[in-house]
Coordinates of C-alpha atoms and ligand atoms in Angstrom, one line a residue:
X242 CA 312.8 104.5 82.3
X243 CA 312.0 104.8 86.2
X244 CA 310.8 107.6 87.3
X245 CA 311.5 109.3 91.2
X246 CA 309.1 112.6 92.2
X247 CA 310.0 114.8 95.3
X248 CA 306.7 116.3 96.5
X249 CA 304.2 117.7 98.6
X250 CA 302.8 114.2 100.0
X251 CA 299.1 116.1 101.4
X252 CA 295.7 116.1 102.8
X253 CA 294.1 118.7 101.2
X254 CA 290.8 120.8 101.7
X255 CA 289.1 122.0 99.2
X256 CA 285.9 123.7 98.3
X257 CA 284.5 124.6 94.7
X258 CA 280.9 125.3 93.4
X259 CA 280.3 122.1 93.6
X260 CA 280.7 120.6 96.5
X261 CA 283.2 120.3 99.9
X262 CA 285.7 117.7 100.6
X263 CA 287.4 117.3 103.7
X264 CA 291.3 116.1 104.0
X265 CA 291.1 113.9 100.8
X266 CA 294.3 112.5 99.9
X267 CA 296.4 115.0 97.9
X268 CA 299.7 116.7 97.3
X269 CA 302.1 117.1 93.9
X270 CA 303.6 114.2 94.4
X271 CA 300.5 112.1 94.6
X272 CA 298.8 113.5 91.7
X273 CA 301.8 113.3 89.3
X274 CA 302.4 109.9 90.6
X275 CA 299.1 108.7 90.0
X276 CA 299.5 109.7 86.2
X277 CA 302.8 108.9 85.8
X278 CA 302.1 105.2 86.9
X279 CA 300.3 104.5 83.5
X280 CA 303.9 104.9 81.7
X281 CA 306.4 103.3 83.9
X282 CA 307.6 102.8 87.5
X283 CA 307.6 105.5 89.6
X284 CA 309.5 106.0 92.9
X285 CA 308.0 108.6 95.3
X286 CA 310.1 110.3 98.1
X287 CA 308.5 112.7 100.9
X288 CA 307.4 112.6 104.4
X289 CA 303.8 112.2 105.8
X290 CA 303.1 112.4 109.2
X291 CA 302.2 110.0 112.3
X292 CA 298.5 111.2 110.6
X293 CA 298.6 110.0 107.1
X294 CA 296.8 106.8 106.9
X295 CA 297.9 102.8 106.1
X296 CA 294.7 103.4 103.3
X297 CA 296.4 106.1 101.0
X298 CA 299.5 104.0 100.8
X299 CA 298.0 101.0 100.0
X300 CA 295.9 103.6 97.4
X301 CA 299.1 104.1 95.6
X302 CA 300.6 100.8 96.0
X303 CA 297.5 99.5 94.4
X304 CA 298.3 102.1 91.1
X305 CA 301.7 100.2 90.9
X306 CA 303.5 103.0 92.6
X307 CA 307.0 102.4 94.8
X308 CA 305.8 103.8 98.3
X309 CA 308.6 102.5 100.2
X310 CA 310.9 105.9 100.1
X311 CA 307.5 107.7 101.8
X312 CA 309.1 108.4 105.3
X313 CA 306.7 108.6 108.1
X314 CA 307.6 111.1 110.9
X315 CA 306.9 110.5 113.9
X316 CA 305.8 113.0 116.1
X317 CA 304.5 115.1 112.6
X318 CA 301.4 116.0 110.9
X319 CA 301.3 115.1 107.2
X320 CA 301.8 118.4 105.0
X321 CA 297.9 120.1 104.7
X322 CA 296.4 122.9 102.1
X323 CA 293.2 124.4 102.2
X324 CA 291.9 126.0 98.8
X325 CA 288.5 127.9 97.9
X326 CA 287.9 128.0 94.3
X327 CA 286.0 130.7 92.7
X328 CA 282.7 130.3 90.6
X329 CA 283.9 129.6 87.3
X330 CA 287.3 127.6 88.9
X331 CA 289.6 130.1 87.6
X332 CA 290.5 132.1 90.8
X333 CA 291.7 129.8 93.8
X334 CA 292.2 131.3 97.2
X335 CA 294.7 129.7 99.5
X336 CA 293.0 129.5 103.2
X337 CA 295.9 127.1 104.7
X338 CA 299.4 125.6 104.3
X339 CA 300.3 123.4 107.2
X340 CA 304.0 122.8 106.1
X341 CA 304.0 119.9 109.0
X342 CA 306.8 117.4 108.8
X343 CA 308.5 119.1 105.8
X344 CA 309.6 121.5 108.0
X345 CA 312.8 120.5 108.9
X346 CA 313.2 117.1 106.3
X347 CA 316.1 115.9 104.7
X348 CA 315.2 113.6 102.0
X349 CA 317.1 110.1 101.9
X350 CA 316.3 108.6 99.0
X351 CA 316.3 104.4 98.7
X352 CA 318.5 102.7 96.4
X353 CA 315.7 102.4 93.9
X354 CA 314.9 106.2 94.0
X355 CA 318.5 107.0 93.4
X356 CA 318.7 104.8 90.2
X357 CA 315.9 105.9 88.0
X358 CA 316.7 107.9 85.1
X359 CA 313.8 110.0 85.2
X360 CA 313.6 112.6 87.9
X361 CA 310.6 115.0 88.3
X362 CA 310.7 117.9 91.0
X363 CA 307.8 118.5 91.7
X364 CA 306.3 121.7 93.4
X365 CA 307.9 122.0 97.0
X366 CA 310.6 124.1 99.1
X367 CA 313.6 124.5 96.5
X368 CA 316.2 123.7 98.9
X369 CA 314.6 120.3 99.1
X370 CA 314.5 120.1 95.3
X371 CA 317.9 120.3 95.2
X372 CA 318.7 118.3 97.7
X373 CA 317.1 115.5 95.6
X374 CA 318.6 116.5 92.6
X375 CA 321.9 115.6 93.9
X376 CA 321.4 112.6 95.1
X377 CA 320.1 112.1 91.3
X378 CA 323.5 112.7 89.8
X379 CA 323.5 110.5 86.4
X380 CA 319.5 111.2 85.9
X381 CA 318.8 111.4 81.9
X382 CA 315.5 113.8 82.0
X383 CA 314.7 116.1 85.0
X384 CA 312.1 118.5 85.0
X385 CA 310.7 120.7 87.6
X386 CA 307.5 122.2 89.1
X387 CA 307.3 125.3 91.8
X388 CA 304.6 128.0 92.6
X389 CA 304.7 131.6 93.2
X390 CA 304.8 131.4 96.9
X391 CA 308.6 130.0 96.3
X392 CA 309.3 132.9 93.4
X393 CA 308.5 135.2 96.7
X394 CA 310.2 133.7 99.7
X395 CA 313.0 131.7 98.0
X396 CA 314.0 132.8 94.6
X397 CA 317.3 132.4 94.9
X398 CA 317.2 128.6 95.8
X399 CA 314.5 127.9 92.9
X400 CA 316.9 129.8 90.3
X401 CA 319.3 127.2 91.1
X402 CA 317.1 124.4 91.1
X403 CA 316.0 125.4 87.0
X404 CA 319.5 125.4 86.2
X405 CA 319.9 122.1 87.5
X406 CA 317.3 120.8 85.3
X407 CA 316.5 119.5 82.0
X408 CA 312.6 121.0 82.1
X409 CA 310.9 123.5 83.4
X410 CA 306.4 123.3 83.7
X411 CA 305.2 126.5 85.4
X412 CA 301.6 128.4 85.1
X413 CA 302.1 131.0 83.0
X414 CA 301.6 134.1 85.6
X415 CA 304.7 132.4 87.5
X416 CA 306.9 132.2 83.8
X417 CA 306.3 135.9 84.0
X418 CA 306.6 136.4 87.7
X419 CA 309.5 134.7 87.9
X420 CA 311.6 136.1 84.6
X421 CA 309.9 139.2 85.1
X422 CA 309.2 138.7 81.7
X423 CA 305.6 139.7 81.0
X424 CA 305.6 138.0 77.4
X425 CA 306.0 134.2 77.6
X426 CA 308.5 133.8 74.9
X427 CA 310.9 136.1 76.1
X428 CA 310.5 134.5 79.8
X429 CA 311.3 130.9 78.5
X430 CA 314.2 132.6 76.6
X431 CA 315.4 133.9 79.9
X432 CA 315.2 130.1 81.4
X433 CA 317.5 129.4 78.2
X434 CA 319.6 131.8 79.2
X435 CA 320.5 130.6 82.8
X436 CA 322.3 127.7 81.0
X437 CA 324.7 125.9 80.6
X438 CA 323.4 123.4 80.8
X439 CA 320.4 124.8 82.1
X440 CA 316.6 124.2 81.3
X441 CA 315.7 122.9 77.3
X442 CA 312.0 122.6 77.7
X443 CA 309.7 125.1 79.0
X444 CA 306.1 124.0 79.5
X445 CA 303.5 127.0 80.4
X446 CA 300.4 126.1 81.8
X447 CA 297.5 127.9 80.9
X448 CA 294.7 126.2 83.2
X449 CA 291.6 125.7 81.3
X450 CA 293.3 127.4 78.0
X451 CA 296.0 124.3 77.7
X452 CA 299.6 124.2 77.8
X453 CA 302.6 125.5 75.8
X454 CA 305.7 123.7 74.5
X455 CA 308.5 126.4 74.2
X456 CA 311.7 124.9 72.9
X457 CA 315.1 126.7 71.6
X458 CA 314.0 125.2 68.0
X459 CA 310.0 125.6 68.3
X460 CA 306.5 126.2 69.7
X461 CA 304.0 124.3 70.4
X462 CA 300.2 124.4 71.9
X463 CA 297.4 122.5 72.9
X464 CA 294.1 123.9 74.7
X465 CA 292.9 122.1 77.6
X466 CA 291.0 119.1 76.5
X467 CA 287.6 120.4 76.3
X468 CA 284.5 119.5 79.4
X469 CA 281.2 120.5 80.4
X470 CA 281.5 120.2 83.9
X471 CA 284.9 120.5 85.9
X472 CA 284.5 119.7 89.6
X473 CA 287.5 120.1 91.1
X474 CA 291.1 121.2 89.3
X475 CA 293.0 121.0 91.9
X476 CA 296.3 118.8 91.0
X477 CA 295.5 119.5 87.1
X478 CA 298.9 120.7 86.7
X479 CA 301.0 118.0 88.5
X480 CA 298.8 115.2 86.5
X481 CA 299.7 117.1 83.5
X482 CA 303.6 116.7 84.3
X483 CA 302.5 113.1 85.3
X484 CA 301.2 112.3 81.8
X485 CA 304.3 114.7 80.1
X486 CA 306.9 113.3 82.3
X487 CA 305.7 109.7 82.0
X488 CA 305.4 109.3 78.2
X489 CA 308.6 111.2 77.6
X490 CA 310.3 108.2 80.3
X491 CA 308.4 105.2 78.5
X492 CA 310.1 106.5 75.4
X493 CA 313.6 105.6 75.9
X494 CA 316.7 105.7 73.6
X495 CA 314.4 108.5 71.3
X496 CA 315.9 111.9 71.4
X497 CA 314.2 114.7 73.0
X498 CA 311.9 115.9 69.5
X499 CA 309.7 118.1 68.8
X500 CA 307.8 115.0 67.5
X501 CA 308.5 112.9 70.9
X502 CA 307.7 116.1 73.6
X503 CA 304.4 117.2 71.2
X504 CA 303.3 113.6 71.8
X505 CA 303.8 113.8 75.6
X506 CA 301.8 117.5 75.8
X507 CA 298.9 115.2 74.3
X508 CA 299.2 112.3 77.1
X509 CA 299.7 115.3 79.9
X510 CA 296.5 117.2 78.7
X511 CA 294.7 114.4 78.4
X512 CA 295.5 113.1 82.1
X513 CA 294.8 116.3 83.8
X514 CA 291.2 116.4 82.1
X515 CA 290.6 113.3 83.6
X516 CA 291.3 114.2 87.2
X517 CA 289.1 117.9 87.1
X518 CA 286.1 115.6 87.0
X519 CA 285.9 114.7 90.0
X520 CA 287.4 115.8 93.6
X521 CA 291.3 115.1 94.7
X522 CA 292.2 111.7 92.8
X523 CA 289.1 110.1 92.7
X524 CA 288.9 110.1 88.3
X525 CA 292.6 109.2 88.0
X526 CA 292.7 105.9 90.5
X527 CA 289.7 104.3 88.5
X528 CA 291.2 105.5 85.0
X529 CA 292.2 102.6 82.3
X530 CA 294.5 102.8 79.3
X531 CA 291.8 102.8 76.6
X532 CA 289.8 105.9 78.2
X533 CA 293.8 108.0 77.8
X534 CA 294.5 106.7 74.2
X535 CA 290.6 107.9 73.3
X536 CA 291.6 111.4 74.7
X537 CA 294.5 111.7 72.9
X538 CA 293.5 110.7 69.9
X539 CA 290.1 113.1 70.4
X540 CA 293.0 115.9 70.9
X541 CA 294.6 115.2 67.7
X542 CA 291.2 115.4 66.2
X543 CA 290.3 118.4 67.3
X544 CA 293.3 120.0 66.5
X545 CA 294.5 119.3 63.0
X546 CA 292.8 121.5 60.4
X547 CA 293.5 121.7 56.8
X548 CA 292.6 123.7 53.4
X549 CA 294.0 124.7 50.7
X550 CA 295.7 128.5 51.2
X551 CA 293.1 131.4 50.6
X552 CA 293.5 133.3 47.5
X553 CA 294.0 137.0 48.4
X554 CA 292.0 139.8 47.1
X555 CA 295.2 142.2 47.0
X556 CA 298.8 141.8 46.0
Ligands
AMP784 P1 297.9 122.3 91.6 O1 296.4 122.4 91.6 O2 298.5 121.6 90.4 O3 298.6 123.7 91.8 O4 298.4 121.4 92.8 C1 297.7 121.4 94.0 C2 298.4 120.5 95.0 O5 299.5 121.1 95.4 C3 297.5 120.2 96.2 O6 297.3 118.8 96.2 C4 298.3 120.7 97.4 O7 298.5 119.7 98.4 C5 299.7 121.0 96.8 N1 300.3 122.2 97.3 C6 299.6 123.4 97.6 N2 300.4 124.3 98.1 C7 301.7 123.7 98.1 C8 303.0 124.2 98.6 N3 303.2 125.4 99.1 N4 304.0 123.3 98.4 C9 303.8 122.1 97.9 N5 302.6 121.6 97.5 C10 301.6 122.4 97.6

């Protein structure tokens, strides 16, 4: 099924351990495009600037990806963020967010946008979110994506934007920000509750720890797929719900399972491990099919244990 993302369209800045890049094509819409494009066709709206260059369109165009709802503003600057990461990559400071031309935008979506039946929000101002989302009317799977500076400055709007969704994939610190829930199970009961219809699916992302499925009927969890050496995680969450998003849409006519969204936390865990080895989207534009199928079937490996029960000492 064809898939349309609303998102941050970016140059970003970023330094880790190891190494510096300067304004390197970025933004969650780019990295959840880039994955999603290995499952099915994906429409992405959002603005970049007079600034954004003829190169990082034909990037995307090249990865199979509908560019054509990308509006360029002219006078703008293209949306910027500037991020330090600490020494092991678990802390990230944010040094800059340059807002630019989505200050002020009001996404009109093409034709093609509008029909797809997949719609992923991905992390920007709520308003905007649901702005797209109803202009996406009839969409059969929608899932969103926000950030704690949002849960601050514009709760109200992103409460409204999970009820008008099918999925919710948050890091766990903004499950628990956001519910004021501090145990994770609770919180995603909370999303439950802001139904009907409301959120099904809560995905908590645990950075290098994985990602949990929380369900009405079930749990599940995966740990991150495991690396010795990470260069740069930045976008590890929005190729996740690239990879999650996408298998579930190249799985059409199959209900939502436990079986079917398992499956997808495989192919979103192993997508995001692929782009934290190497800066911005450099791993993910030279990815194939074969090196995502290895991964996930590495993950299952690693992750199914048997044995016979152990025989207890005591009654
Ligand atoms: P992640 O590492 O998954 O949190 O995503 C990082 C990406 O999100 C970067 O490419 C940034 O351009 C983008 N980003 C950072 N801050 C914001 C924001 N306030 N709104 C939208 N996108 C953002």
């Amino acid at each position: 099924m064809p898939i349309t993302v609303v998102g941050s369209i970016a140059y970003d800045t970023v330094r880790t351990p190891f190494g510096e890049r300067e304004r390197m094509l970025g933004g969650a819409a780019v990295h959840f495009a880039l994955a999603a494009s290995f499952f099915d066709e994906v429409h992405v709206v959002g603005p970049v600037g007079e600034d954004f260059g003829e190169a990082e369109l034909e990037l995307m165009r090249g990865m199979g990806i509908d560019v054509s709802a990308v509006e360029r503003v002219s006078p703008g600057k293209t949306f910027f963020w500037e991020g330090e990461y600490g020494w092991d990559l678990n802390s990230r400071e944010t040094l800059d967010t340059q807002l630019g031309v989505f200050e002020g935008f009001a996404p009109k979506l093409s034709e093609a946008s509008r029909c797809s039946d997949v719609l992923f929000l991905a992390n920007i101002q709520p308003d905007l979110q649901l702005e797209v989302r109803a202009q996406l009317p009839a969409a059969r799977f929608t899932a969103l994506d926000s950030m704690n500076l949002w849960i601050d400055i514009a709760r109200d709007s992103l409460v409204k934007a999970i009820q008008s969704v099918d999925c919710v994939i948050l890091n766990d610190a903004e499950l628990r920000q956001l519910t004021r829930k501090p145990n994770l199970i609770a919180a995603a009961q909370e999303l439950f509750s802001w139904g009907p219809p409301g959120p099904r699916v809560v995905v908590a992302k645990q950075g290098e720890y994985g990602a949990a499925l929380i369900t009405r009927e079930g749990f599940f969890a995966l740990p991150a797929y495991p690396l010795e050496s990470v260069i740069d995680p930045t976008g590890a969450g929005d190729t996740f719900a690239g990879g999650f998003v996408g298998y579930l849409a190249a799985h059409p006519g199959q209900e939502l399972s436990e079986e079917l969204l398992r499956a997808a936390m495989a192919h979103g865990t192993a997508l995001a491990s692929f782009n934290v080895q190497e800066f911005g989207t450099d791993r993910v534009v030279r990815l194939n099919a074969a090196e995502i199928t290895q991964r996930v079937t590495d993950l299952q490996q690693m992750t199914s244990f048997s044995g016979a029960p152990f025989r207890s000492r005591k009654p």
